[in-house]
Short mmCIF file of N, CA and C in Angstrom, two decimals:
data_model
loop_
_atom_site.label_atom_id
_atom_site.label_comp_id
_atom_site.label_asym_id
_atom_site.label_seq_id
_atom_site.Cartn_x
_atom_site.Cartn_y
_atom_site.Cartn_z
N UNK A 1 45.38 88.16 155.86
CA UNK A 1 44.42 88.40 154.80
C UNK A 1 44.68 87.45 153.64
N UNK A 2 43.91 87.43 152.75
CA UNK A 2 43.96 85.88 152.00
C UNK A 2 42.92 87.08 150.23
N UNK A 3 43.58 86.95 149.36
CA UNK A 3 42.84 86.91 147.27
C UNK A 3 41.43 86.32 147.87
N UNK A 4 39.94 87.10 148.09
CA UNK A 4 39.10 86.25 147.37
C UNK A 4 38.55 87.10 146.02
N UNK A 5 37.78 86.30 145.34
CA UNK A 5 37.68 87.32 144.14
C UNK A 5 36.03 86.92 144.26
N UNK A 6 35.16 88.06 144.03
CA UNK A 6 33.93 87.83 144.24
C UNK A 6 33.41 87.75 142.95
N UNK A 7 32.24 86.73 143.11
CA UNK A 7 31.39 86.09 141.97
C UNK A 7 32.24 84.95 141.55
N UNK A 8 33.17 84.53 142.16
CA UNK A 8 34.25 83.70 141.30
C UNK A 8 33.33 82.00 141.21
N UNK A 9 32.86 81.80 142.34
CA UNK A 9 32.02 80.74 142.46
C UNK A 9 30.88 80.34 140.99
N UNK A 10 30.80 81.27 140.39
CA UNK A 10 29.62 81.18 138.85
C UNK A 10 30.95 80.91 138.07
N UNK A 11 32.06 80.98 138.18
CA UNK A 11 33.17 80.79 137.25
C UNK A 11 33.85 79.44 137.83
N UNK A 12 33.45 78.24 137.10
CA UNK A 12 34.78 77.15 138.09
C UNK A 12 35.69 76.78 136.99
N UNK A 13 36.05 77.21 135.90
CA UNK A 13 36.91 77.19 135.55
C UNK A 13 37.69 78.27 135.00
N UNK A 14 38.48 78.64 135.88
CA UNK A 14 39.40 80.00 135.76
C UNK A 14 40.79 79.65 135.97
N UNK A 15 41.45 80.43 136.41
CA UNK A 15 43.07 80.64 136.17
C UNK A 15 43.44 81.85 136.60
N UNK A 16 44.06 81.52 137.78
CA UNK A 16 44.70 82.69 138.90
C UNK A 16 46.36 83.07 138.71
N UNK A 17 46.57 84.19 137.74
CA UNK A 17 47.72 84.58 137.63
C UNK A 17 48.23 85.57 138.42
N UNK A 18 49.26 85.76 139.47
CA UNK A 18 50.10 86.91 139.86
C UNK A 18 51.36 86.80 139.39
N UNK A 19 51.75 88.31 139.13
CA UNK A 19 52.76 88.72 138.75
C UNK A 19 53.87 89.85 139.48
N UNK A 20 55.12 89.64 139.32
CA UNK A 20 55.82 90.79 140.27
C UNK A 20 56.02 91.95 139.60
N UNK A 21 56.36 92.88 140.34
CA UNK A 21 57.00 94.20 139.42
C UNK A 21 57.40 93.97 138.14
N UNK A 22 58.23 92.88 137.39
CA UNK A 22 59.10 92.52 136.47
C UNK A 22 58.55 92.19 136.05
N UNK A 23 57.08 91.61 136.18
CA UNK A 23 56.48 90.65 135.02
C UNK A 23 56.86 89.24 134.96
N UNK A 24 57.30 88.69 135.94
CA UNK A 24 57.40 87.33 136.34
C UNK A 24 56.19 86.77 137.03
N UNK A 25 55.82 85.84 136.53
CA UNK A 25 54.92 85.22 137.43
C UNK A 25 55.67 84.32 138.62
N UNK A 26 55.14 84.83 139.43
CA UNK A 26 55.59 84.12 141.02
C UNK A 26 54.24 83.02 141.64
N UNK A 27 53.21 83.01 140.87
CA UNK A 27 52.05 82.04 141.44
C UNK A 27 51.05 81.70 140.07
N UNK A 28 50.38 80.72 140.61
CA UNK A 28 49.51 80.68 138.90
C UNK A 28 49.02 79.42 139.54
N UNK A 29 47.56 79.24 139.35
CA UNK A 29 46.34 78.45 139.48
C UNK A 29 45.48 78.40 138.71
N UNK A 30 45.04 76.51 138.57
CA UNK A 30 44.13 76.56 137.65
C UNK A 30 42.89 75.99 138.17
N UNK A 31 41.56 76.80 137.96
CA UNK A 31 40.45 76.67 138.88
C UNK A 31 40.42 77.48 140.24
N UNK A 32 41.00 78.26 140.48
CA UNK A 32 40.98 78.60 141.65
C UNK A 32 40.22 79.10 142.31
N UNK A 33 39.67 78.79 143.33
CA UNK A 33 38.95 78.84 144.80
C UNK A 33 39.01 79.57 145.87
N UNK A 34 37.63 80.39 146.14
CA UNK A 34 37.97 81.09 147.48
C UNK A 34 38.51 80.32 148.72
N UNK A 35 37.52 78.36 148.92
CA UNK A 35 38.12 77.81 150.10
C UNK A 35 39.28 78.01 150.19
N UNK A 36 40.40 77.97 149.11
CA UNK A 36 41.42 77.59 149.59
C UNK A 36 42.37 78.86 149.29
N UNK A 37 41.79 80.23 149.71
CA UNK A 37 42.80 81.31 148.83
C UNK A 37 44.39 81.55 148.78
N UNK A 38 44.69 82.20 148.04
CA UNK A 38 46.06 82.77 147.67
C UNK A 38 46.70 83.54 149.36
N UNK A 39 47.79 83.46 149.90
CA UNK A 39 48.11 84.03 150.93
C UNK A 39 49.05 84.77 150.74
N UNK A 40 49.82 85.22 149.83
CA UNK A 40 51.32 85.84 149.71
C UNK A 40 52.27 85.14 149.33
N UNK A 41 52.02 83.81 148.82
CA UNK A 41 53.15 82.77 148.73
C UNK A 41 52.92 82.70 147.48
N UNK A 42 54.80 82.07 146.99
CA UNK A 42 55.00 81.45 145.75
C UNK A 42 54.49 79.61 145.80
N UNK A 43 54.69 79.66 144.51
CA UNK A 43 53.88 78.19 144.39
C UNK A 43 54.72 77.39 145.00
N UNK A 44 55.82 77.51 145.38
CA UNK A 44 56.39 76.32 146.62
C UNK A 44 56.03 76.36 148.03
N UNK A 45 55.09 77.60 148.45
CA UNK A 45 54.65 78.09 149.29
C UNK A 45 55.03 78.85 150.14
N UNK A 46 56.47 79.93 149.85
CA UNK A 46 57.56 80.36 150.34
C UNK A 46 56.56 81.81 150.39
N UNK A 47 56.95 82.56 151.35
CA UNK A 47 56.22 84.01 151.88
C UNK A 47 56.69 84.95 150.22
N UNK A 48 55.60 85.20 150.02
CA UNK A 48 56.53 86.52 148.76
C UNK A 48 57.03 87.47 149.49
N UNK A 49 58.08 88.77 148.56
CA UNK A 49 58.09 90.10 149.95
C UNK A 49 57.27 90.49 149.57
N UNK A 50 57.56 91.77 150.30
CA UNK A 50 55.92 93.50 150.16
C UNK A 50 56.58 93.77 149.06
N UNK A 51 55.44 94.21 148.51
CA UNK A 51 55.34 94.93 147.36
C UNK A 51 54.16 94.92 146.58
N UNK A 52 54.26 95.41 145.44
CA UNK A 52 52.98 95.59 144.56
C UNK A 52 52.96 94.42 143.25
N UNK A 53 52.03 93.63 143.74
CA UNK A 53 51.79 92.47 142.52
C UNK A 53 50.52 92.41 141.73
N UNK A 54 50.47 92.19 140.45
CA UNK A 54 49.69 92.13 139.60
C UNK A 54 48.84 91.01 139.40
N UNK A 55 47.40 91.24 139.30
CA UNK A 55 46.51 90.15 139.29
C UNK A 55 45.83 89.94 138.05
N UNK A 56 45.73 88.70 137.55
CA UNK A 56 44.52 88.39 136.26
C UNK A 56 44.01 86.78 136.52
N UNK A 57 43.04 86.84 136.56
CA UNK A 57 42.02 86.06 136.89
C UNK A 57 41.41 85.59 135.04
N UNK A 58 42.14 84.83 134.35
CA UNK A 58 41.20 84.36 133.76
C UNK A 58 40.26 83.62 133.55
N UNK A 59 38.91 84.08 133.05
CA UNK A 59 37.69 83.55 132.61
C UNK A 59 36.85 82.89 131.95
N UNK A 60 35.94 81.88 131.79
CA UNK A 60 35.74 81.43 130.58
C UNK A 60 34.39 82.41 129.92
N UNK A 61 34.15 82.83 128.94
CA UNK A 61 33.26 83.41 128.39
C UNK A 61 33.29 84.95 128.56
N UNK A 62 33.90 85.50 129.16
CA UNK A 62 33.86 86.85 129.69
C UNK A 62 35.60 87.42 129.92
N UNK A 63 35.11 88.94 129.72
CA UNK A 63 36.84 89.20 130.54
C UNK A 63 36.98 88.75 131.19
N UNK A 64 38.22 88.86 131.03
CA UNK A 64 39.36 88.85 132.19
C UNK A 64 39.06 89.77 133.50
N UNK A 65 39.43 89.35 134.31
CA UNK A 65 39.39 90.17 135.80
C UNK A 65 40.94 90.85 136.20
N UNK A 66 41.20 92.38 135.88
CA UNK A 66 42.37 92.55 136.38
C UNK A 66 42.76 93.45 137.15
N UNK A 67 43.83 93.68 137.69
CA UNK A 67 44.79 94.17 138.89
C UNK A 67 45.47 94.57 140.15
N UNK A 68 45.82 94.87 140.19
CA UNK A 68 47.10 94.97 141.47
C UNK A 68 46.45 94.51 143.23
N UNK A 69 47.58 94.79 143.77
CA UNK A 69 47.32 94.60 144.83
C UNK A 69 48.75 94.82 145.73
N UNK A 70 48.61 95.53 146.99
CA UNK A 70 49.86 95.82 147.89
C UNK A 70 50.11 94.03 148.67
N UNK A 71 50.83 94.11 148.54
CA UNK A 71 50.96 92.24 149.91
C UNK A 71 52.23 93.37 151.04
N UNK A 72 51.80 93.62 152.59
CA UNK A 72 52.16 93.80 153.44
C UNK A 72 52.22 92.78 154.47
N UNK A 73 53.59 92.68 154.95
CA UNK A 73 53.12 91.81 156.13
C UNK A 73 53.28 92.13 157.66
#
């Protein structure tokens, strides 16, 4: 399974933040794209573990888009 975020296509300039339990960001994109979605990986492209990570999608002109999500593998 693969982040798409719907309507994101009317938005091309955004900013794809996840976060871990701790409040670390473990991934972060700028512009980000359904072609090419988010899979569970850190930005070196290393598998994250399971658990529950936090999402914000920022926007230009509008909220923010936010939260969670389980990553199982």
């Amino acid at each position: 399974d693969a982040l798409l975020v719907r309507g994101l296509e009317d938005f091309p300039e955004n900013k794809l933040i996840i976060f871990n339990r701790w409040g670390n960001i473990v991934y972060e994109e700028d512009n980000y794209q359904n072609i090419a979605p988010w899979i569970g990986t850190n930005e070196s492209g290393e598998d994250l573990p399971e658990g529950t990570y936090f999402v914000v999608v920022e926007l230009t002109g509008v909220d923010n888009l936010k939260g969670y999500l389980e990553l199982r593998r």
